[in-house]
PDB file of C-alpha atoms in Angstrom:
ATOM      1  CA  UNK A   7      20.761   2.913  50.340  1.00 64.00           C
ATOM      2  CA  UNK A   8      18.109   0.365  48.463  1.00 69.00           C
ATOM      3  CA  UNK A   9      19.589  -2.093  45.719  1.00 71.00           C
ATOM      4  CA  UNK A  10      18.808  -0.701  43.032  1.00 75.00           C
ATOM      5  CA  UNK A  11      20.360   2.660  43.561  1.00 77.00           C
ATOM      6  CA  UNK A  12      23.736   0.973  44.748  1.00 78.00           C
ATOM      7  CA  UNK A  13      23.415  -1.376  41.639  1.00 80.00           C
ATOM      8  CA  UNK A  14      23.006   1.775  39.788  1.00 84.00           C
ATOM      9  CA  UNK A  15      25.740   3.408  41.809  1.00 87.00           C
ATOM     10  CA  UNK A  16      28.666   0.716  41.468  1.00 89.00           C
ATOM     11  CA  UNK A  17      27.713   0.370  37.748  1.00 89.00           C
ATOM     12  CA  UNK A  18      28.673   4.038  37.377  1.00 92.00           C
ATOM     13  CA  UNK A  19      31.331   3.738  39.527  1.00 95.00           C
ATOM     14  CA  UNK A  20      33.261   1.182  37.122  1.00 95.00           C
ATOM     15  CA  UNK A  21      32.406   2.512  33.655  1.00 95.00           C
ATOM     16  CA  UNK A  22      33.355   5.610  34.778  1.00 96.00           C
ATOM     17  CA  UNK A  23      36.714   4.044  35.882  1.00 97.00           C
ATOM     18  CA  UNK A  24      37.125   2.682  32.026  1.00 97.00           C
ATOM     19  CA  UNK A  25      35.991   5.661  30.216  1.00 97.00           C
ATOM     20  CA  UNK A  26      39.143   7.454  33.157  1.00 98.00           C
ATOM     21  CA  UNK A  27      41.430   4.659  32.056  1.00 98.00           C
ATOM     22  CA  UNK A  28      41.345   5.889  28.021  1.00 98.00           C
ATOM     23  CA  UNK A  29      41.384   8.875  29.122  1.00 98.00           C
ATOM     24  CA  UNK A  30      44.758   8.420  30.870  1.00 98.00           C
ATOM     25  CA  UNK A  31      45.804   6.754  27.658  1.00 98.00           C
ATOM     26  CA  UNK A  32      44.684   9.145  25.851  1.00 98.00           C
ATOM     27  CA  UNK A  33      46.565  12.018  27.604  1.00 98.00           C
ATOM     28  CA  UNK A  34      49.280   9.997  27.742  1.00 97.00           C
ATOM     29  CA  UNK A  35      49.670   9.560  23.608  1.00 97.00           C
ATOM     30  CA  UNK A  36      47.890  12.892  22.589  1.00 97.00           C
ATOM     31  CA  UNK A  37      50.543  15.105  25.617  1.00 97.00           C
ATOM     32  CA  UNK A  38      53.572  13.442  24.197  1.00 95.00           C
ATOM     33  CA  UNK A  39      52.663  14.291  20.646  1.00 95.00           C
ATOM     34  CA  UNK A  40      50.720  17.789  20.295  1.00 95.00           C
ATOM     35  CA  UNK A  41      52.930  20.007  22.928  1.00 95.00           C
ATOM     36  CA  UNK A  42      50.679  23.062  23.707  1.00 96.00           C
ATOM     37  CA  UNK A  43      49.082  20.449  25.641  1.00 97.00           C
ATOM     38  CA  UNK A  44      51.126  19.790  27.611  1.00 96.00           C
ATOM     39  CA  UNK A  45      52.476  22.927  27.880  1.00 96.00           C
ATOM     40  CA  UNK A  46      48.953  24.023  29.288  1.00 97.00           C
ATOM     41  CA  UNK A  47      49.182  21.156  31.197  1.00 96.00           C
ATOM     42  CA  UNK A  48      52.782  22.457  33.114  1.00 95.00           C
ATOM     43  CA  UNK A  49      51.131  25.644  33.291  1.00 96.00           C
ATOM     44  CA  UNK A  50      47.965  24.437  34.741  1.00 96.00           C
ATOM     45  CA  UNK A  51      49.078  22.406  37.148  1.00 95.00           C
ATOM     46  CA  UNK A  52      52.568  22.923  37.645  1.00 92.00           C
ATOM     47  CA  UNK A  53      53.539  19.730  36.122  1.00 94.00           C
ATOM     48  CA  UNK A  54      51.632  17.702  33.036  1.00 95.00           C
ATOM     49  CA  UNK A  55      52.178  13.949  35.628  1.00 95.00           C
ATOM     50  CA  UNK A  56      49.892  16.138  38.274  1.00 96.00           C
ATOM     51  CA  UNK A  57      47.342  17.894  35.368  1.00 97.00           C
ATOM     52  CA  UNK A  58      46.711  14.107  33.755  1.00 97.00           C
ATOM     53  CA  UNK A  59      46.048  12.985  37.905  1.00 97.00           C
ATOM     54  CA  UNK A  60      43.960  15.642  39.267  1.00 97.00           C
ATOM     55  CA  UNK A  61      42.114  15.572  35.288  1.00 98.00           C
ATOM     56  CA  UNK A  62      41.587  12.194  35.589  1.00 98.00           C
ATOM     57  CA  UNK A  63      40.318  12.087  39.740  1.00 98.00           C
ATOM     58  CA  UNK A  64      37.720  14.552  38.084  1.00 98.00           C
ATOM     59  CA  UNK A  65      36.876  12.986  35.561  1.00 98.00           C
ATOM     60  CA  UNK A  66      36.431  10.199  37.444  1.00 97.00           C
ATOM     61  CA  UNK A  67      34.401  11.738  39.746  1.00 97.00           C
ATOM     62  CA  UNK A  68      31.950  13.273  38.370  1.00 97.00           C
ATOM     63  CA  UNK A  69      30.995  10.588  35.154  1.00 96.00           C
ATOM     64  CA  UNK A  70      29.969   8.924  38.424  1.00 95.00           C
ATOM     65  CA  UNK A  71      27.849  11.449  39.620  1.00 94.00           C
ATOM     66  CA  UNK A  72      25.830  11.598  36.086  1.00 93.00           C
ATOM     67  CA  UNK A  73      25.702   7.932  35.374  1.00 90.00           C
ATOM     68  CA  UNK A  74      24.362   7.692  39.027  1.00 88.00           C
ATOM     69  CA  UNK A  75      22.170  10.269  38.304  1.00 87.00           C
ATOM     70  CA  UNK A  76      20.947   9.481  34.916  1.00 83.00           C
ATOM     71  CA  UNK A  77      17.388   8.685  35.383  1.00 76.00           C
ATOM     72  CA  UNK A  78      16.965   4.453  34.430  1.00 67.00           C
ATOM     73  CA  UNK A  79      16.116   1.955  36.150  1.00 57.00           C
ATOM     74  CA  UNK A  80      19.569   0.360  35.334  1.00 52.00           C
ATOM     75  CA  UNK A  81      23.292   2.093  34.747  1.00 47.00           C
ATOM     76  CA  UNK A  82      22.994   0.419  30.970  1.00 49.00           C
ATOM     77  CA  UNK A  83      25.755  -3.048  31.456  1.00 61.00           C
ATOM     78  CA  UNK A  84      26.331  -5.582  33.427  1.00 84.00           C
ATOM     79  CA  UNK A  85      28.401  -5.450  36.924  1.00 87.00           C
ATOM     80  CA  UNK A  86      30.152  -8.707  35.336  1.00 89.00           C
ATOM     81  CA  UNK A  87      30.303  -7.199  31.385  1.00 91.00           C
ATOM     82  CA  UNK A  88      31.738  -3.950  32.690  1.00 93.00           C
ATOM     83  CA  UNK A  89      34.109  -5.763  35.170  1.00 95.00           C
ATOM     84  CA  UNK A  90      35.619  -7.639  32.292  1.00 96.00           C
ATOM     85  CA  UNK A  91      35.599  -4.431  29.817  1.00 96.00           C
ATOM     86  CA  UNK A  92      37.236  -2.616  32.409  1.00 97.00           C
ATOM     87  CA  UNK A  93      40.214  -5.490  32.054  1.00 98.00           C
ATOM     88  CA  UNK A  94      40.349  -5.498  28.597  1.00 98.00           C
ATOM     89  CA  UNK A  95      40.561  -1.708  28.716  1.00 98.00           C
ATOM     90  CA  UNK A  96      43.607  -2.028  31.465  1.00 98.00           C
ATOM     91  CA  UNK A  97      45.376  -4.380  29.200  1.00 98.00           C
ATOM     92  CA  UNK A  98      45.006  -2.306  25.697  1.00 98.00           C
ATOM     93  CA  UNK A  99      45.799   0.619  27.757  1.00 98.00           C
ATOM     94  CA  UNK A 100      49.014  -0.634  29.096  1.00 98.00           C
ATOM     95  CA  UNK A 101      50.375  -2.185  25.657  1.00 98.00           C
ATOM     96  CA  UNK A 102      49.167   1.686  23.700  1.00 98.00           C
ATOM     97  CA  UNK A 103      50.596   3.476  26.745  1.00 98.00           C
ATOM     98  CA  UNK A 104      54.694   1.047  26.924  1.00 97.00           C
ATOM     99  CA  UNK A 105      54.425   0.889  23.079  1.00 97.00           C
ATOM    100  CA  UNK A 106      53.955   4.508  21.947  1.00 97.00           C
ATOM    101  CA  UNK A 107      57.090   4.705  24.434  1.00 97.00           C
ATOM    102  CA  UNK A 108      59.027   2.696  22.602  1.00 97.00           C
ATOM    103  CA  UNK A 109      57.407   3.406  18.702  1.00 96.00           C
ATOM    104  CA  UNK A 110      58.675   7.094  20.660  1.00 94.00           C
ATOM    105  CA  UNK A 111      62.276   5.852  21.264  1.00 94.00           C
ATOM    106  CA  UNK A 112      62.939   4.555  18.177  1.00 94.00           C
ATOM    107  CA  UNK A 113      62.268   7.538  16.159  1.00 88.00           C
ATOM    108  CA  UNK A 114      64.704   9.372  17.741  1.00 76.00           C
TER     109      UNK A 114
ATOM    110  CA  UNK B 164      69.310  15.112  48.192  1.00 83.00           C
ATOM    111  CA  UNK B 165      66.823  16.452  51.092  1.00 92.00           C
ATOM    112  CA  UNK B 166      66.035  14.042  54.369  1.00 94.00           C
ATOM    113  CA  UNK B 167      62.645  14.691  52.699  1.00 95.00           C
ATOM    114  CA  UNK B 168      63.344  13.313  49.363  1.00 94.00           C
ATOM    115  CA  UNK B 169      64.736  10.026  50.571  1.00 95.00           C
ATOM    116  CA  UNK B 170      61.931   9.042  52.724  1.00 95.00           C
ATOM    117  CA  UNK B 171      59.877  10.329  50.141  1.00 95.00           C
ATOM    118  CA  UNK B 172      61.212   7.878  48.277  1.00 94.00           C
ATOM    119  CA  UNK B 173      61.305   5.146  50.388  1.00 96.00           C
ATOM    120  CA  UNK B 174      57.914   5.614  51.835  1.00 96.00           C
ATOM    121  CA  UNK B 175      56.399   5.328  47.738  1.00 96.00           C
ATOM    122  CA  UNK B 176      58.590   1.613  47.622  1.00 96.00           C
ATOM    123  CA  UNK B 177      57.504   0.588  50.762  1.00 97.00           C
ATOM    124  CA  UNK B 178      53.701   1.537  50.134  1.00 97.00           C
ATOM    125  CA  UNK B 179      53.580   0.152  46.710  1.00 97.00           C
ATOM    126  CA  UNK B 180      55.547  -3.146  47.647  1.00 97.00           C
ATOM    127  CA  UNK B 181      52.752  -3.300  50.643  1.00 98.00           C
ATOM    128  CA  UNK B 182      49.490  -2.482  48.046  1.00 98.00           C
ATOM    129  CA  UNK B 183      50.758  -5.040  45.506  1.00 98.00           C
ATOM    130  CA  UNK B 184      50.763  -7.977  48.464  1.00 98.00           C
ATOM    131  CA  UNK B 185      47.754  -7.339  49.808  1.00 98.00           C
ATOM    132  CA  UNK B 186      46.077  -7.415  46.063  1.00 98.00           C
ATOM    133  CA  UNK B 187      48.381 -10.881  45.505  1.00 97.00           C
ATOM    134  CA  UNK B 188      45.854 -11.791  48.828  1.00 97.00           C
ATOM    135  CA  UNK B 189      42.833 -10.665  47.597  1.00 97.00           C
ATOM    136  CA  UNK B 190      43.334 -12.361  44.009  1.00 97.00           C
ATOM    137  CA  UNK B 191      44.649 -15.812  45.281  1.00 96.00           C
ATOM    138  CA  UNK B 192      42.573 -15.346  48.219  1.00 96.00           C
ATOM    139  CA  UNK B 193      39.422 -15.666  45.468  1.00 95.00           C
ATOM    140  CA  UNK B 194      40.296 -18.254  43.970  1.00 94.00           C
ATOM    141  CA  UNK B 195      38.760 -20.929  47.421  1.00 93.00           C
ATOM    142  CA  UNK B 196      35.724 -22.146  47.782  1.00 87.00           C
ATOM    143  CA  UNK B 197      35.054 -20.771  50.606  1.00 90.00           C
ATOM    144  CA  UNK B 198      35.971 -16.883  50.838  1.00 91.00           C
ATOM    145  CA  UNK B 199      37.079 -15.245  53.967  1.00 93.00           C
ATOM    146  CA  UNK B 200      35.207 -11.989  52.703  1.00 94.00           C
ATOM    147  CA  UNK B 201      36.269  -9.707  56.659  1.00 95.00           C
ATOM    148  CA  UNK B 202      40.015 -10.727  54.802  1.00 96.00           C
ATOM    149  CA  UNK B 203      38.786  -9.233  51.391  1.00 96.00           C
ATOM    150  CA  UNK B 204      37.544  -6.538  52.482  1.00 96.00           C
ATOM    151  CA  UNK B 205      40.617  -5.180  54.485  1.00 97.00           C
ATOM    152  CA  UNK B 206      43.557  -6.769  51.242  1.00 97.00           C
ATOM    153  CA  UNK B 207      41.717  -4.230  48.660  1.00 97.00           C
ATOM    154  CA  UNK B 208      40.684  -1.537  51.317  1.00 98.00           C
ATOM    155  CA  UNK B 209      44.487  -1.577  52.410  1.00 98.00           C
ATOM    156  CA  UNK B 210      45.960  -1.815  49.028  1.00 98.00           C
ATOM    157  CA  UNK B 211      43.662   1.462  47.976  1.00 98.00           C
ATOM    158  CA  UNK B 212      45.376   3.098  50.674  1.00 98.00           C
ATOM    159  CA  UNK B 213      48.377   2.167  50.153  1.00 98.00           C
ATOM    160  CA  UNK B 214      48.470   2.941  46.454  1.00 97.00           C
ATOM    161  CA  UNK B 215      47.011   6.413  46.909  1.00 97.00           C
ATOM    162  CA  UNK B 216      49.328   7.158  49.404  1.00 98.00           C
ATOM    163  CA  UNK B 217      52.340   5.657  47.152  1.00 97.00           C
ATOM    164  CA  UNK B 218      51.358   8.192  44.268  1.00 96.00           C
ATOM    165  CA  UNK B 219      51.210  10.809  47.064  1.00 96.00           C
ATOM    166  CA  UNK B 220      54.685  10.018  47.944  1.00 96.00           C
ATOM    167  CA  UNK B 221      56.266   9.530  44.718  1.00 95.00           C
ATOM    168  CA  UNK B 222      55.192  11.977  42.929  1.00 94.00           C
ATOM    169  CA  UNK B 223      56.105  14.455  45.325  1.00 94.00           C
ATOM    170  CA  UNK B 224      59.798  12.086  44.856  1.00 94.00           C
ATOM    171  CA  UNK B 225      58.930  12.706  41.220  1.00 92.00           C
ATOM    172  CA  UNK B 226      58.215  16.517  40.646  1.00 93.00           C
ATOM    173  CA  UNK B 227      60.275  18.024  43.446  1.00 93.00           C
ATOM    174  CA  UNK B 228      63.705  15.660  42.310  1.00 93.00           C
ATOM    175  CA  UNK B 229      63.823  13.313  39.783  1.00 91.00           C
ATOM    176  CA  UNK B 230      62.701  15.066  36.482  1.00 87.00           C
ATOM    177  CA  UNK B 231      65.825  17.575  37.541  1.00 87.00           C
ATOM    178  CA  UNK B 232      68.434  15.520  39.585  1.00 89.00           C
ATOM    179  CA  UNK B 233      67.435  12.609  37.915  1.00 90.00           C
ATOM    180  CA  UNK B 234      66.447  12.295  34.281  1.00 90.00           C
ATOM    181  CA  UNK B 235      69.561  14.147  32.769  1.00 89.00           C
ATOM    182  CA  UNK B 236      72.015  11.699  33.821  1.00 91.00           C
ATOM    183  CA  UNK B 237      70.146   8.421  32.763  1.00 92.00           C
ATOM    184  CA  UNK B 238      69.106  10.384  29.048  1.00 90.00           C
ATOM    185  CA  UNK B 239      72.721  11.172  28.900  1.00 90.00           C
ATOM    186  CA  UNK B 240      74.060   7.986  30.837  1.00 90.00           C
ATOM    187  CA  UNK B 241      74.616   4.493  28.612  1.00 92.00           C
ATOM    188  CA  UNK B 242      70.863   3.665  28.948  1.00 92.00           C
ATOM    189  CA  UNK B 243      68.727   7.104  28.544  1.00 93.00           C
ATOM    190  CA  UNK B 244      65.627   4.191  27.588  1.00 94.00           C
ATOM    191  CA  UNK B 245      65.530   3.811  31.289  1.00 94.00           C
ATOM    192  CA  UNK B 246      64.157   6.444  31.019  1.00 94.00           C
ATOM    193  CA  UNK B 247      62.117   7.186  27.670  1.00 94.00           C
ATOM    194  CA  UNK B 248      60.626   4.037  27.982  1.00 96.00           C
ATOM    195  CA  UNK B 249      60.398   2.361  30.883  1.00 96.00           C
ATOM    196  CA  UNK B 250      60.216   5.837  33.570  1.00 95.00           C
ATOM    197  CA  UNK B 251      58.133   7.359  31.029  1.00 96.00           C
ATOM    198  CA  UNK B 252      55.531   4.022  30.881  1.00 97.00           C
ATOM    199  CA  UNK B 253      56.007   3.494  34.732  1.00 96.00           C
ATOM    200  CA  UNK B 254      54.455   6.777  35.273  1.00 96.00           C
ATOM    201  CA  UNK B 255      51.491   6.705  33.346  1.00 97.00           C
ATOM    202  CA  UNK B 256      50.695   3.477  34.065  1.00 98.00           C
ATOM    203  CA  UNK B 257      50.726   3.848  37.288  1.00 97.00           C
ATOM    204  CA  UNK B 258      48.152   6.177  36.801  1.00 98.00           C
ATOM    205  CA  UNK B 259      45.274   3.351  36.225  1.00 98.00           C
ATOM    206  CA  UNK B 260      45.416   1.527  39.156  1.00 98.00           C
ATOM    207  CA  UNK B 261      44.271   3.725  41.852  1.00 98.00           C
ATOM    208  CA  UNK B 262      40.949   2.981  40.309  1.00 98.00           C
ATOM    209  CA  UNK B 263      41.611  -0.299  39.835  1.00 98.00           C
ATOM    210  CA  UNK B 264      42.140  -0.529  43.650  1.00 98.00           C
ATOM    211  CA  UNK B 265      38.892   1.809  44.161  1.00 97.00           C
ATOM    212  CA  UNK B 266      36.902  -0.990  41.501  1.00 97.00           C
ATOM    213  CA  UNK B 267      38.503  -3.568  43.534  1.00 97.00           C
ATOM    214  CA  UNK B 268      37.323  -2.173  46.721  1.00 96.00           C
ATOM    215  CA  UNK B 269      33.937  -1.411  46.080  1.00 95.00           C
ATOM    216  CA  UNK B 270      32.591  -4.418  44.182  1.00 94.00           C
ATOM    217  CA  UNK B 271      33.918  -6.334  47.395  1.00 95.00           C
ATOM    218  CA  UNK B 272      32.755  -3.772  49.994  1.00 92.00           C
ATOM    219  CA  UNK B 273      29.017  -3.301  48.028  1.00 88.00           C
ATOM    220  CA  UNK B 274      28.977  -7.308  46.392  1.00 87.00           C
ATOM    221  CA  UNK B 275      30.792  -9.512  48.588  1.00 87.00           C
ATOM    222  CA  UNK B 276      27.759 -11.286  49.865  1.00 86.00           C
ATOM    223  CA  UNK B 277      26.516 -12.188  46.395  1.00 87.00           C
ATOM    224  CA  UNK B 278      30.842 -12.855  45.259  1.00 89.00           C
ATOM    225  CA  UNK B 279      30.406 -16.388  47.120  1.00 85.00           C
ATOM    226  CA  UNK B 280      27.252 -17.022  44.621  1.00 87.00           C
ATOM    227  CA  UNK B 281      28.159 -15.324  41.755  1.00 88.00           C
ATOM    228  CA  UNK B 282      30.528 -17.504  39.467  1.00 88.00           C
ATOM    229  CA  UNK B 283      29.851 -14.653  36.909  1.00 89.00           C
ATOM    230  CA  UNK B 284      30.880 -11.614  39.389  1.00 90.00           C
ATOM    231  CA  UNK B 285      33.786 -13.520  41.169  1.00 93.00           C
ATOM    232  CA  UNK B 286      35.141 -13.809  37.268  1.00 93.00           C
ATOM    233  CA  UNK B 287      35.407 -10.523  36.734  1.00 94.00           C
ATOM    234  CA  UNK B 288      36.874  -9.299  39.312  1.00 95.00           C
ATOM    235  CA  UNK B 289      38.926 -12.000  39.934  1.00 96.00           C
ATOM    236  CA  UNK B 290      40.396 -10.372  36.177  1.00 97.00           C
ATOM    237  CA  UNK B 291      40.841  -7.028  37.619  1.00 98.00           C
ATOM    238  CA  UNK B 292      42.757  -7.809  40.673  1.00 98.00           C
ATOM    239  CA  UNK B 293      44.715 -10.023  38.724  1.00 98.00           C
ATOM    240  CA  UNK B 294      45.481  -7.321  36.912  1.00 98.00           C
ATOM    241  CA  UNK B 295      46.772  -4.485  39.143  1.00 98.00           C
ATOM    242  CA  UNK B 296      48.853  -7.444  40.570  1.00 98.00           C
ATOM    243  CA  UNK B 297      50.781  -8.167  37.659  1.00 98.00           C
ATOM    244  CA  UNK B 298      50.915  -4.541  36.398  1.00 98.00           C
ATOM    245  CA  UNK B 299      51.794  -3.306  40.212  1.00 97.00           C
ATOM    246  CA  UNK B 300      54.884  -6.392  39.881  1.00 97.00           C
ATOM    247  CA  UNK B 301      56.177  -4.723  36.923  1.00 97.00           C
ATOM    248  CA  UNK B 302      56.261  -1.509  37.947  1.00 96.00           C
ATOM    249  CA  UNK B 303      57.731  -2.167  41.102  1.00 96.00           C
ATOM    250  CA  UNK B 304      60.492  -3.954  38.812  1.00 96.00           C
ATOM    251  CA  UNK B 305      60.342  -1.119  36.036  1.00 95.00           C
ATOM    252  CA  UNK B 306      61.679   1.093  39.715  1.00 93.00           C
ATOM    253  CA  UNK B 307      64.505  -1.502  39.592  1.00 93.00           C
ATOM    254  CA  UNK B 308      65.514  -0.701  36.161  1.00 93.00           C
ATOM    255  CA  UNK B 309      65.808   3.218  36.755  1.00 93.00           C
ATOM    256  CA  UNK B 310      67.649   2.769  39.859  1.00 89.00           C
ATOM    257  CA  UNK B 311      70.259   0.189  38.130  1.00 90.00           C
ATOM    258  CA  UNK B 312      70.154   3.357  35.072  1.00 88.00           C
ATOM    259  CA  UNK B 313      70.592   5.912  37.678  1.00 82.00           C
ATOM    260  CA  UNK B 314      73.791   4.209  38.906  1.00 66.00           C
ATOM    261  CA  UNK B 315      75.572   3.812  35.780  1.00 57.00           C
TER     262      UNK B 315
END
């Protein structure tokens, strides 16, 4: 594997992880607020949580492949910056999910 | 509860703790001046595999047993927030961990040699492993809260 493609592939993995974490956060909140989405996940994956997991893995894989195949010399972000963006996405996603379920508990 | 469910639950807990321990090992070893690359690679790979297996075993217990047999008891008990807040947050935030663990593993395996000389990259990787270890610990502690609520 040449060095340029290796850099691009690893950047693709990290950017894909950022998008996947945003997706997990979004689908967690939206599926709880919109019962039709939660029901769709249940109907198609047996359980909404399985659906979220399966879709996350598919999204992670698909976005990694798409970004890795984009004919650019670099994948956009430097690896160091991408890792820091991933860190802050994780922190923010954690607070959003935790805060959302506190809000849901207090609302009912 | 059947034997297979008991094994699944126990495996989920043990594998989760193993994964957390190995990611603490990666995080703390990244602080060293002279990096032990073999140890870092081995720890990230073991942690990743343990998280994936913990996901599968915990998922089996959660989908097959928890929803019907445990959740109603907690929601109708003294501490309904143990499910509505703690379990709901735990099961969804957990989904972050396999992806973060995969990134830690991939960067270490492909850029292991560069990390020793690139302080910024090392810092980025330190942050990722720190967040894995801290969130993993919080999730393990959440499991203790949920178990406590079941007994009430």
